PDB file of C-alpha atoms in Angstrom:
ATOM      1  CA  UNK A   1      30.381 -25.913  -4.873  1.00 90.00           C
ATOM      2  CA  UNK A   2      32.153 -27.164  -7.995  1.00 92.00           C
ATOM      3  CA  UNK A   3      32.777 -23.672  -9.377  1.00 94.00           C
ATOM      4  CA  UNK A   4      34.013 -22.250  -6.075  1.00 95.00           C
ATOM      5  CA  UNK A   5      36.341 -25.209  -5.580  1.00 95.00           C
ATOM      6  CA  UNK A   6      37.672 -24.743  -9.113  1.00 96.00           C
ATOM      7  CA  UNK A   7      38.317 -21.044  -8.505  1.00 97.00           C
ATOM      8  CA  UNK A   8      40.248 -21.858  -5.314  1.00 96.00           C
ATOM      9  CA  UNK A   9      42.331 -24.345  -7.284  1.00 95.00           C
ATOM     10  CA  UNK A  10      43.056 -21.802 -10.036  1.00 96.00           C
ATOM     11  CA  UNK A  11      43.951 -19.202  -7.395  1.00 97.00           C
ATOM     12  CA  UNK A  12      46.557 -21.606  -6.040  1.00 95.00           C
ATOM     13  CA  UNK A  13      47.917 -22.318  -9.528  1.00 94.00           C
ATOM     14  CA  UNK A  14      48.196 -18.594 -10.260  1.00 95.00           C
ATOM     15  CA  UNK A  15      50.187 -17.972  -7.066  1.00 95.00           C
ATOM     16  CA  UNK A  16      52.098 -21.257  -6.737  1.00 93.00           C
ATOM     17  CA  UNK A  17      55.714 -21.312  -5.487  1.00 93.00           C
ATOM     18  CA  UNK A  18      56.735 -22.428  -8.991  1.00 91.00           C
ATOM     19  CA  UNK A  19      55.083 -19.422 -10.607  1.00 91.00           C
ATOM     20  CA  UNK A  20      51.824 -19.158 -12.521  1.00 93.00           C
ATOM     21  CA  UNK A  21      50.823 -22.631 -13.741  1.00 94.00           C
ATOM     22  CA  UNK A  22      48.645 -23.162 -16.822  1.00 94.00           C
ATOM     23  CA  UNK A  23      46.680 -26.343 -17.506  1.00 93.00           C
ATOM     24  CA  UNK A  24      47.252 -26.981 -21.201  1.00 89.00           C
ATOM     25  CA  UNK A  25      44.651 -29.760 -21.452  1.00 88.00           C
ATOM     26  CA  UNK A  26      41.821 -28.079 -19.583  1.00 91.00           C
ATOM     27  CA  UNK A  27      38.831 -30.425 -19.883  1.00 88.00           C
ATOM     28  CA  UNK A  28      36.179 -31.484 -17.343  1.00 90.00           C
ATOM     29  CA  UNK A  29      37.479 -35.049 -17.555  1.00 90.00           C
ATOM     30  CA  UNK A  30      40.773 -33.852 -16.025  1.00 90.00           C
ATOM     31  CA  UNK A  31      39.074 -33.050 -12.694  1.00 92.00           C
ATOM     32  CA  UNK A  32      37.562 -35.133  -9.925  1.00 92.00           C
ATOM     33  CA  UNK A  33      35.720 -34.252  -6.694  1.00 91.00           C
ATOM     34  CA  UNK A  34      37.415 -35.571  -3.525  1.00 92.00           C
ATOM     35  CA  UNK A  35      35.702 -34.834  -0.193  1.00 88.00           C
ATOM     36  CA  UNK A  36      33.929 -31.858  -1.740  1.00 85.00           C
ATOM     37  CA  UNK A  37      37.057 -30.383  -3.330  1.00 89.00           C
ATOM     38  CA  UNK A  38      37.919 -30.324  -7.015  1.00 91.00           C
ATOM     39  CA  UNK A  39      41.317 -31.797  -7.837  1.00 90.00           C
ATOM     40  CA  UNK A  40      43.335 -32.190 -11.032  1.00 89.00           C
ATOM     41  CA  UNK A  41      43.839 -35.812 -11.996  1.00 87.00           C
ATOM     42  CA  UNK A  42      46.688 -35.273 -14.465  1.00 79.00           C
ATOM     43  CA  UNK A  43      49.439 -32.657 -14.188  1.00 79.00           C
ATOM     44  CA  UNK A  44      51.425 -33.944 -17.186  1.00 79.00           C
ATOM     45  CA  UNK A  45      50.101 -31.088 -19.315  1.00 82.00           C
ATOM     46  CA  UNK A  46      50.741 -28.326 -16.775  1.00 90.00           C
ATOM     47  CA  UNK A  47      53.352 -25.659 -17.511  1.00 92.00           C
ATOM     48  CA  UNK A  48      54.928 -22.663 -15.782  1.00 91.00           C
ATOM     49  CA  UNK A  49      56.227 -21.194 -19.024  1.00 90.00           C
ATOM     50  CA  UNK A  50      54.639 -17.924 -20.108  1.00 89.00           C
ATOM     51  CA  UNK A  51      54.633 -16.795 -23.725  1.00 91.00           C
ATOM     52  CA  UNK A  52      57.628 -14.655 -24.664  1.00 93.00           C
ATOM     53  CA  UNK A  53      57.007 -11.410 -26.529  1.00 92.00           C
ATOM     54  CA  UNK A  54      58.600  -8.270 -27.920  1.00 92.00           C
ATOM     55  CA  UNK A  55      55.455  -6.150 -28.161  1.00 92.00           C
ATOM     56  CA  UNK A  56      51.783  -6.256 -27.214  1.00 93.00           C
ATOM     57  CA  UNK A  57      50.763  -7.642 -30.609  1.00 91.00           C
ATOM     58  CA  UNK A  58      52.642 -10.850 -29.735  1.00 93.00           C
ATOM     59  CA  UNK A  59      50.292 -11.446 -26.810  1.00 93.00           C
ATOM     60  CA  UNK A  60      46.920 -12.372 -28.243  1.00 92.00           C
ATOM     61  CA  UNK A  61      45.155 -15.107 -26.290  1.00 93.00           C
ATOM     62  CA  UNK A  62      43.073 -17.063 -28.802  1.00 92.00           C
ATOM     63  CA  UNK A  63      40.081 -19.307 -28.170  1.00 92.00           C
ATOM     64  CA  UNK A  64      37.689 -20.804 -30.742  1.00 90.00           C
ATOM     65  CA  UNK A  65      35.087 -18.063 -30.257  1.00 88.00           C
ATOM     66  CA  UNK A  66      37.056 -15.174 -28.710  1.00 92.00           C
ATOM     67  CA  UNK A  67      40.448 -13.502 -28.704  1.00 93.00           C
ATOM     68  CA  UNK A  68      41.915 -11.294 -25.983  1.00 94.00           C
ATOM     69  CA  UNK A  69      44.777  -8.795 -26.411  1.00 94.00           C
ATOM     70  CA  UNK A  70      47.273  -8.882 -23.520  1.00 93.00           C
ATOM     71  CA  UNK A  71      50.244  -6.714 -22.548  1.00 93.00           C
ATOM     72  CA  UNK A  72      53.900  -7.532 -23.102  1.00 93.00           C
ATOM     73  CA  UNK A  73      55.829  -6.940 -19.880  1.00 91.00           C
ATOM     74  CA  UNK A  74      59.225  -5.305 -19.533  1.00 91.00           C
ATOM     75  CA  UNK A  75      60.617  -8.787 -18.883  1.00 91.00           C
ATOM     76  CA  UNK A  76      59.413  -9.877 -22.326  1.00 92.00           C
ATOM     77  CA  UNK A  77      56.546 -12.085 -21.131  1.00 92.00           C
ATOM     78  CA  UNK A  78      52.824 -11.871 -21.888  1.00 93.00           C
ATOM     79  CA  UNK A  79      51.400 -10.610 -18.607  1.00 90.00           C
ATOM     80  CA  UNK A  80      49.071 -13.024 -16.826  1.00 92.00           C
ATOM     81  CA  UNK A  81      48.547 -15.249 -19.856  1.00 93.00           C
ATOM     82  CA  UNK A  82      48.605 -18.496 -17.859  1.00 94.00           C
ATOM     83  CA  UNK A  83      46.135 -17.225 -15.270  1.00 95.00           C
ATOM     84  CA  UNK A  84      43.790 -15.797 -17.912  1.00 95.00           C
ATOM     85  CA  UNK A  85      43.874 -18.957 -20.007  1.00 95.00           C
ATOM     86  CA  UNK A  86      42.884 -21.074 -16.995  1.00 95.00           C
ATOM     87  CA  UNK A  87      40.142 -18.636 -16.028  1.00 97.00           C
ATOM     88  CA  UNK A  88      38.528 -18.442 -19.448  1.00 96.00           C
ATOM     89  CA  UNK A  89      38.590 -22.229 -19.717  1.00 95.00           C
ATOM     90  CA  UNK A  90      36.869 -22.388 -16.330  1.00 96.00           C
ATOM     91  CA  UNK A  91      34.259 -20.005 -17.713  1.00 96.00           C
ATOM     92  CA  UNK A  92      33.558 -21.955 -20.898  1.00 95.00           C
ATOM     93  CA  UNK A  93      33.688 -25.482 -19.466  1.00 95.00           C
ATOM     94  CA  UNK A  94      32.183 -24.970 -15.999  1.00 94.00           C
ATOM     95  CA  UNK A  95      30.713 -21.537 -15.221  1.00 95.00           C
ATOM     96  CA  UNK A  96      28.428 -21.309 -18.267  1.00 94.00           C
ATOM     97  CA  UNK A  97      26.839 -24.674 -17.460  1.00 92.00           C
ATOM     98  CA  UNK A  98      26.645 -24.548 -13.667  1.00 91.00           C
ATOM     99  CA  UNK A  99      26.327 -20.967 -12.414  1.00 89.00           C
ATOM    100  CA  UNK A 100      23.021 -19.800 -13.928  1.00 84.00           C
ATOM    101  CA  UNK A 101      20.816 -22.620 -12.669  1.00 77.00           C
ATOM    102  CA  UNK A 102      21.009 -23.401  -8.971  1.00 72.00           C
ATOM    103  CA  UNK A 103      21.175 -20.175  -6.944  1.00 82.00           C
ATOM    104  CA  UNK A 104      18.256 -18.477  -5.170  1.00 85.00           C
ATOM    105  CA  UNK A 105      16.759 -15.726  -7.391  1.00 86.00           C
ATOM    106  CA  UNK A 106      18.239 -12.929  -5.244  1.00 89.00           C
ATOM    107  CA  UNK A 107      21.783 -14.223  -5.845  1.00 92.00           C
ATOM    108  CA  UNK A 108      21.470 -14.936  -9.554  1.00 92.00           C
ATOM    109  CA  UNK A 109      22.393 -11.355 -10.626  1.00 94.00           C
ATOM    110  CA  UNK A 110      25.658 -11.604  -8.649  1.00 95.00           C
ATOM    111  CA  UNK A 111      26.536 -14.892 -10.333  1.00 95.00           C
ATOM    112  CA  UNK A 112      25.618 -13.385 -13.707  1.00 94.00           C
ATOM    113  CA  UNK A 113      28.096 -10.574 -13.006  1.00 95.00           C
ATOM    114  CA  UNK A 114      30.827 -13.144 -12.313  1.00 96.00           C
ATOM    115  CA  UNK A 115      29.874 -15.052 -15.451  1.00 95.00           C
ATOM    116  CA  UNK A 116      30.005 -11.951 -17.655  1.00 95.00           C
ATOM    117  CA  UNK A 117      33.237 -10.623 -16.119  1.00 96.00           C
ATOM    118  CA  UNK A 118      35.111 -13.896 -16.523  1.00 96.00           C
ATOM    119  CA  UNK A 119      33.686 -14.412 -20.006  1.00 95.00           C
ATOM    120  CA  UNK A 120      35.169 -11.053 -21.040  1.00 94.00           C
ATOM    121  CA  UNK A 121      38.296 -11.565 -18.883  1.00 95.00           C
ATOM    122  CA  UNK A 122      37.561  -8.313 -17.066  1.00 93.00           C
ATOM    123  CA  UNK A 123      38.253 -10.232 -13.851  1.00 93.00           C
ATOM    124  CA  UNK A 124      41.458 -11.933 -12.829  1.00 94.00           C
ATOM    125  CA  UNK A 125      41.495 -14.886 -10.479  1.00 96.00           C
ATOM    126  CA  UNK A 126      41.816 -12.657  -7.377  1.00 96.00           C
ATOM    127  CA  UNK A 127      38.636 -10.712  -8.189  1.00 96.00           C
ATOM    128  CA  UNK A 128      36.799 -13.883  -9.187  1.00 97.00           C
ATOM    129  CA  UNK A 129      37.593 -15.617  -5.892  1.00 97.00           C
ATOM    130  CA  UNK A 130      36.640 -12.477  -3.942  1.00 97.00           C
ATOM    131  CA  UNK A 131      33.205 -12.302  -5.575  1.00 97.00           C
ATOM    132  CA  UNK A 132      32.578 -16.044  -5.208  1.00 96.00           C
ATOM    133  CA  UNK A 133      33.319 -15.813  -1.493  1.00 97.00           C
ATOM    134  CA  UNK A 134      30.989 -12.814  -1.217  1.00 96.00           C
ATOM    135  CA  UNK A 135      28.152 -14.829  -2.771  1.00 95.00           C
ATOM    136  CA  UNK A 136      28.953 -17.774  -0.493  1.00 95.00           C
ATOM    137  CA  UNK A 137      28.786 -15.528   2.579  1.00 95.00           C
ATOM    138  CA  UNK A 138      25.402 -14.136   1.517  1.00 94.00           C
ATOM    139  CA  UNK A 139      24.153 -17.659   0.794  1.00 93.00           C
ATOM    140  CA  UNK A 140      25.264 -19.190   4.109  1.00 92.00           C
ATOM    141  CA  UNK A 141      24.205 -16.227   6.263  1.00 91.00           C
ATOM    142  CA  UNK A 142      20.794 -15.715   4.685  1.00 90.00           C
ATOM    143  CA  UNK A 143      21.553 -12.032   4.098  1.00 91.00           C
ATOM    144  CA  UNK A 144      20.270 -12.390   0.550  1.00 90.00           C
ATOM    145  CA  UNK A 145      16.730 -12.934   1.809  1.00 88.00           C
ATOM    146  CA  UNK A 146      14.468  -9.998   1.132  1.00 78.00           C
ATOM    147  CA  UNK A 147      12.177  -8.690   3.839  1.00 78.00           C
ATOM    148  CA  UNK A 148       8.714 -10.070   3.267  1.00 75.00           C
ATOM    149  CA  UNK A 149       5.565 -10.723   5.311  1.00 77.00           C
ATOM    150  CA  UNK A 150       5.940 -13.602   7.774  1.00 85.00           C
ATOM    151  CA  UNK A 151       4.498 -16.558   5.885  1.00 89.00           C
ATOM    152  CA  UNK A 152       5.266 -19.299   8.395  1.00 91.00           C
ATOM    153  CA  UNK A 153       2.251 -18.247  10.455  1.00 91.00           C
ATOM    154  CA  UNK A 154       0.086 -19.731   7.697  1.00 91.00           C
ATOM    155  CA  UNK A 155       1.433 -23.199   8.536  1.00 93.00           C
ATOM    156  CA  UNK A 156       0.826 -25.700  11.321  1.00 92.00           C
ATOM    157  CA  UNK A 157       4.106 -27.205  12.545  1.00 91.00           C
ATOM    158  CA  UNK A 158       4.554 -30.605  14.154  1.00 90.00           C
ATOM    159  CA  UNK A 159       7.962 -31.537  15.547  1.00 92.00           C
ATOM    160  CA  UNK A 160       8.935 -35.197  15.494  1.00 92.00           C
ATOM    161  CA  UNK A 161       6.700 -36.049  12.544  1.00 87.00           C
ATOM    162  CA  UNK A 162       6.792 -36.194   8.797  1.00 84.00           C
ATOM    163  CA  UNK A 163       4.094 -36.705   6.222  1.00 80.00           C
ATOM    164  CA  UNK A 164       3.706 -39.686   3.942  1.00 73.00           C
ATOM    165  CA  UNK A 165       5.089 -38.292   0.730  1.00 66.00           C
ATOM    166  CA  UNK A 166       2.743 -38.003  -2.221  1.00 60.00           C
ATOM    167  CA  UNK A 167       3.679 -39.149  -5.688  1.00 63.00           C
ATOM    168  CA  UNK A 168       4.710 -37.072  -8.661  1.00 71.00           C
ATOM    169  CA  UNK A 169       5.627 -33.750  -7.034  1.00 84.00           C
ATOM    170  CA  UNK A 170       8.886 -32.491  -8.524  1.00 87.00           C
ATOM    171  CA  UNK A 171      10.669 -29.171  -8.871  1.00 87.00           C
ATOM    172  CA  UNK A 172      13.841 -27.710 -10.328  1.00 82.00           C
ATOM    173  CA  UNK A 173      16.496 -27.545  -9.057  1.00 84.00           C
ATOM    174  CA  UNK A 174      16.180 -30.456  -6.654  1.00 87.00           C
ATOM    175  CA  UNK A 175      18.722 -32.521  -4.735  1.00 87.00           C
ATOM    176  CA  UNK A 176      16.592 -35.567  -5.556  1.00 85.00           C
ATOM    177  CA  UNK A 177      15.272 -36.404  -9.016  1.00 84.00           C
ATOM    178  CA  UNK A 178      12.412 -38.292  -7.357  1.00 82.00           C
ATOM    179  CA  UNK A 179      10.873 -35.275  -5.643  1.00 87.00           C
ATOM    180  CA  UNK A 180      11.315 -31.654  -4.611  1.00 91.00           C
ATOM    181  CA  UNK A 181      14.241 -31.469  -2.178  1.00 92.00           C
ATOM    182  CA  UNK A 182      15.765 -27.999  -1.757  1.00 93.00           C
ATOM    183  CA  UNK A 183      18.230 -26.354   0.602  1.00 93.00           C
ATOM    184  CA  UNK A 184      16.875 -23.536   2.759  1.00 94.00           C
ATOM    185  CA  UNK A 185      18.230 -20.994   5.203  1.00 93.00           C
ATOM    186  CA  UNK A 186      15.248 -21.294   7.533  1.00 93.00           C
ATOM    187  CA  UNK A 187      11.698 -22.596   7.782  1.00 94.00           C
ATOM    188  CA  UNK A 188      10.528 -19.092   6.891  1.00 94.00           C
ATOM    189  CA  UNK A 189      12.324 -19.310   3.547  1.00 93.00           C
ATOM    190  CA  UNK A 190      10.800 -22.762   3.015  1.00 95.00           C
ATOM    191  CA  UNK A 191       7.340 -21.273   3.600  1.00 95.00           C
ATOM    192  CA  UNK A 192       8.047 -18.630   0.958  1.00 92.00           C
ATOM    193  CA  UNK A 193       9.163 -21.329  -1.490  1.00 93.00           C
ATOM    194  CA  UNK A 194       6.064 -23.422  -0.783  1.00 93.00           C
ATOM    195  CA  UNK A 195       3.808 -20.391  -1.249  1.00 92.00           C
ATOM    196  CA  UNK A 196       5.439 -19.701  -4.616  1.00 90.00           C
ATOM    197  CA  UNK A 197       4.543 -23.189  -5.862  1.00 89.00           C
ATOM    198  CA  UNK A 198       0.788 -23.435  -6.506  1.00 87.00           C
ATOM    199  CA  UNK A 199       0.583 -27.177  -5.800  1.00 88.00           C
ATOM    200  CA  UNK A 200       2.670 -27.134  -2.614  1.00 91.00           C
ATOM    201  CA  UNK A 201       0.681 -28.013   0.519  1.00 90.00           C
ATOM    202  CA  UNK A 202       3.376 -28.931   3.037  1.00 91.00           C
ATOM    203  CA  UNK A 203       7.094 -29.267   3.590  1.00 94.00           C
ATOM    204  CA  UNK A 204       9.370 -31.268   5.881  1.00 94.00           C
ATOM    205  CA  UNK A 205      12.571 -29.808   7.333  1.00 95.00           C
ATOM    206  CA  UNK A 206      15.107 -32.534   8.067  1.00 89.00           C
ATOM    207  CA  UNK A 207      18.456 -32.620   9.844  1.00 90.00           C
ATOM    208  CA  UNK A 208      20.222 -33.327   6.559  1.00 91.00           C
ATOM    209  CA  UNK A 209      22.697 -30.585   5.673  1.00 93.00           C
ATOM    210  CA  UNK A 210      24.335 -29.465   2.462  1.00 92.00           C
ATOM    211  CA  UNK A 211      28.039 -28.661   2.076  1.00 91.00           C
ATOM    212  CA  UNK A 212      27.315 -25.093   3.272  1.00 91.00           C
ATOM    213  CA  UNK A 213      25.535 -26.306   6.416  1.00 92.00           C
ATOM    214  CA  UNK A 214      22.065 -25.384   5.145  1.00 93.00           C
ATOM    215  CA  UNK A 215      19.225 -27.793   6.008  1.00 94.00           C
ATOM    216  CA  UNK A 216      17.291 -29.649   3.332  1.00 94.00           C
ATOM    217  CA  UNK A 217      13.516 -29.393   3.018  1.00 94.00           C
ATOM    218  CA  UNK A 218      11.218 -31.726   1.120  1.00 92.00           C
ATOM    219  CA  UNK A 219       8.192 -30.038  -0.466  1.00 93.00           C
ATOM    220  CA  UNK A 220       4.936 -31.929  -0.996  1.00 90.00           C
ATOM    221  CA  UNK A 221       1.924 -31.415  -3.213  1.00 86.00           C
ATOM    222  CA  UNK A 222      -0.342 -33.551  -1.043  1.00 76.00           C
ATOM    223  CA  UNK A 223      -0.223 -35.547   2.155  1.00 70.00           C
ATOM    224  CA  UNK A 224      -2.236 -38.300   3.755  1.00 68.00           C
ATOM    225  CA  UNK A 225      -0.931 -39.443   7.139  1.00 76.00           C
ATOM    226  CA  UNK A 226       1.612 -38.367   9.728  1.00 83.00           C
ATOM    227  CA  UNK A 227       4.347 -40.775  10.751  1.00 86.00           C
ATOM    228  CA  UNK A 228       6.801 -40.357  13.646  1.00 90.00           C
ATOM    229  CA  UNK A 229      10.268 -39.056  12.751  1.00 89.00           C
ATOM    230  CA  UNK A 230      12.407 -37.669  15.567  1.00 89.00           C
ATOM    231  CA  UNK A 231      14.689 -35.907  13.070  1.00 89.00           C
ATOM    232  CA  UNK A 232      12.040 -33.937  11.196  1.00 92.00           C
ATOM    233  CA  UNK A 233       9.532 -31.120  11.518  1.00 93.00           C
ATOM    234  CA  UNK A 234       6.533 -31.041   9.204  1.00 93.00           C
ATOM    235  CA  UNK A 235       4.810 -27.800   8.224  1.00 93.00           C
ATOM    236  CA  UNK A 236       1.326 -28.043   6.741  1.00 91.00           C
ATOM    237  CA  UNK A 237      -0.650 -25.186   5.233  1.00 90.00           C
ATOM    238  CA  UNK A 238      -3.552 -24.303   7.492  1.00 86.00           C
ATOM    239  CA  UNK A 239      -5.787 -24.237   4.430  1.00 80.00           C
ATOM    240  CA  UNK A 240      -4.789 -27.872   3.735  1.00 67.00           C
ATOM    241  CA  UNK A 241      -5.399 -29.121   7.269  1.00 61.00           C
ATOM    242  CA  UNK A 242      -8.059 -29.117   9.937  1.00 55.00           C
ATOM    243  CA  UNK A 243      -7.982 -29.462  13.687  1.00 48.00           C
ATOM    244  CA  UNK A 244      -9.853 -32.764  13.549  1.00 41.00           C
ATOM    245  CA  UNK A 245      -7.526 -34.218  10.949  1.00 50.00           C
ATOM    246  CA  UNK A 246      -4.401 -33.381  12.938  1.00 51.00           C
TER     247      UNK A 246
END
């Protein structure tokens, strides 16, 4: 969410009515999330000026660990230098820390492609936004899910109930540091996640939604009793339950 919002912001800056705007003091502390959107808190260090040049050798974009040769335009300006400076800063301050860790395994190669392309400045902001929106579409639609045997049939489902949560069951990444709370496309995906975790015995699908509209599911390593909850559905592995117990 943070990276996509940042890319949308940089797309606007690259195509603003004032021209391409560069953020000269590009640091995470200069941004804040407002209603799910990343915003710049200080525009004092923004500039529309692009580096003047006479030849291509005048247009080297330097960073502490990398340098990029750019073209000198007929108008005597280094082509796209403001856009590329913003994009590489987004890569080194945001993408490298956030992109590799939180996507479903099937989408991680696509995010790695974005990471590598922006890190080498093979992508401009237009291509970066296009590929982010492609990943978002796959994520929201569930099209990234691979065909697999139906695993939900191995679970008993009870609508209007939840289990008493056991202690000490955690996973990464999780929306809650106290347990294992993950976003899912469907209960079938949740069953696949539970099956992939050796200690998982049940999961609860709630009506809580993430920013993409995906429901949240809480995964449990053990359970004791059922308690009424009109906003939840609990799924318990058949191997972990019995007809008498339910």
